Amino acid sequence: MSEVFISAPKFQEKLSRTGKVVSIIDSAQIAQAQGKSIVELLQAQAGLQSVGARSAWGANQELYMRGSNTGQVLILVDGFPLNDPSHISQVFDWNLLDLSQVSRIEVLKGGQSTLYGSDAMAGVINIVTHKNSNKKLEAYASISAGNLGYFSPSFSIQNKWKSNVVALSGSLLKANGFSAADVANGEADGFQREQFRFAWTSFLTNRLEFNTQVNWSQYTGNLDAGPFTDDLDYTSKAHAVSVNGQLKYVGKLSDYYLRFFSDFSKRRFQDDSTYVPINAYNSYYFAEYSGLSQGLEMYAKSKIRDLFQLVYGTEYRWQHTAQSDFYYGFGYGFSSPEIKPELAKQSIWATYLTLQKEWAKFGIEIGGRINKQSTFGTFSTYSINPYLKLNTNWKLFGNLNAGFKVPSLYQLFSAYGNENLLPEKSKTTELGVQFKKGTDFFRAVWFNQELKDGIGFQSKNEAPYGQYYNIAAQKSSGLEIEASTKIKSVKFSGNYTYLVGSTELKENGVWNKKDFLVRRPTNQLTIQANVPLFQKISTNLTYQFVDKRIDLVYDDATFTTVQKDLNSYHWMDVSFSYQVHPKARINLLFKNVLNQKITELYGYSGVPVMGQVGVVVSQ
């Protein structure tokens, strides 16, 4: 355990020196997952539901952690925040990310707002890209293909000379796909994505290091008009560009970091008039959303005479968005009020401090954060994380965290916006036990999350016929159990999540309570096995049971939101890996081998039986 390091706590740290709940998807697991997406791997983790991971390519993908709402989990790429200010929940589009550029994924559960601020109220997922190695020249290329018109090549090359390392990587994914809407003989909704990444690291001195990277990605996809409703000419386009950099100084007792990031994203939706579905509200629709998110951060990690370890820093983030749309149908046209970036903007300044101390058997981390946001002022959050090592194998731990999420620019400044909105606030409590000995691992965690001042939409009888208010509350609690072992040469791992919760929305002064969490199952079980068949051939099997769920759907006939049951299902995928040469590998992947009818969203279809073959060659 002490040999495992994580970088999500803003610096490299031994996993054994924390009482936080951390799961790692390592490079070996990612190598076996050629042909999968990042959200497909996250779906197999305890406490996570990736709604859309098993739907059509280009579908909207929502990530829930321990029952939290979408947008309440912060996504990091190499420690830099990644979000889209133009989205209602400020979430980044998972369709723009590619697994082939990733070497490791770190999942931190529980409130992480003390170190990472807004959006980290339920947890943090840190996506770590391929990093520098000691080789002067390193390169790999892969290509995979399968049914449904699936085709995906990728490459990466890295060169090291003197004190510099430069890396370039890229990937393409094309798929004819299948109908996103659950209709018989529906149009196949295709998808195509391109992605490139450039990274440069310069070791200026033996103590001073500078690194920067540029990520560019775009995709085009076909959409459908709604549940059980095909559409032949509805398309989406999106692209994103991110630039970030870091200057790191390693001192004798302190390490110092200076960081910057800039993320730009644009999404465009167009529903042409050559095909108009039955019961359509309009015959033509065009919408464009763009957002810019930028930030500066300075922080340090310091040791005080080997007694304490401190992480302290300050950061400033700002963002803006531009949004417009146009509807035309059946003799009339309509545009929503345009959102302009000079008005739809916000900033937040924060300073934070965490203190960590470890004795022989006991350790604790305490932290606090002060935030000042441009529309509603100053507020604070805290975290307390003690842990007790019973012996070399067993550990008890607990966590108490306060988290927050600032309103999105759409919730503040759109036609339905409310500039008097306050941040959503949460409190998370965890109690757990963990065992680690050799290849044997076990962890059980009880968790409870409470959300107040949640932002909800309330209808009105006058224009604009609705507005956002702090009128929502949510509670979720449950149990996570994770275990892994190795019997001879066979590796087994599994996890089980039990989740219950409720949501309340205040309408006309009356609290309306729903004793369930939308699209989130009460029970979820995952079992994985890695079996070496022969000297050079191995197989990996993933089985998952997803319990029944409830979706909420707007009913055009009654003009109300109604509940729809989503059936439980059993998912299984099987992969084979054949190491034909020390530098060449052939992979086979079969998805949904049980041929289950999978419904993640009411009225939309899931992945059918699918097979893929891939080749990976490395230098």
Short mmCIF file of N, CA and C in Angstrom, two decimals, residues 148 175 254 279 320 404 431 507 524 530 554 583:
data_model
loop_
_atom_site.label_atom_id
_atom_site.label_comp_id
_atom_site.label_asym_id
_atom_site.label_seq_id
_atom_site.Cartn_x
_atom_site.Cartn_y
_atom_site.Cartn_z
N LEU A 148 -21.23 -2.15 -35.90
CA LEU A 148 -21.86 -0.83 -35.80
C LEU A 148 -20.98 0.27 -36.39
N ALA A 175 -18.14 5.97 -35.61
CA ALA A 175 -19.09 4.89 -35.45
C ALA A 175 -20.38 5.22 -36.18
N SER A 254 9.79 22.75 1.68
CA SER A 254 8.53 23.16 1.04
C SER A 254 8.63 23.00 -0.47
N ASN A 279 -45.79 15.23 -33.68
CA ASN A 279 -45.95 15.94 -32.40
C ASN A 279 -44.77 16.86 -32.09
N HIS A 320 -17.24 33.12 -18.15
CA HIS A 320 -18.37 33.78 -18.79
C HIS A 320 -18.94 32.87 -19.87
N PHE A 404 -19.68 22.86 -1.35
CA PHE A 404 -20.54 23.86 -1.98
C PHE A 404 -20.42 23.77 -3.49
N LEU A 431 -17.89 6.87 7.60
CA LEU A 431 -17.24 6.00 8.57
C LEU A 431 -16.86 4.73 7.85
N GLU A 507 -42.58 24.12 -3.64
CA GLU A 507 -43.39 24.77 -4.67
C GLU A 507 -44.60 25.43 -4.03
N GLN A 524 -26.37 -2.00 -6.57
CA GLN A 524 -25.50 -2.15 -7.73
C GLN A 524 -24.33 -3.05 -7.34
N ASN A 530 -9.74 -11.45 -13.72
CA ASN A 530 -8.68 -11.48 -14.74
C ASN A 530 -8.00 -12.84 -14.68
N TYR A 554 -41.44 14.40 -18.83
CA TYR A 554 -42.52 15.38 -19.05
C TYR A 554 -43.55 14.79 -19.99
N LYS A 583 6.40 -6.06 -27.86
CA LYS A 583 5.97 -4.71 -28.19
C LYS A 583 4.69 -4.68 -29.01
#
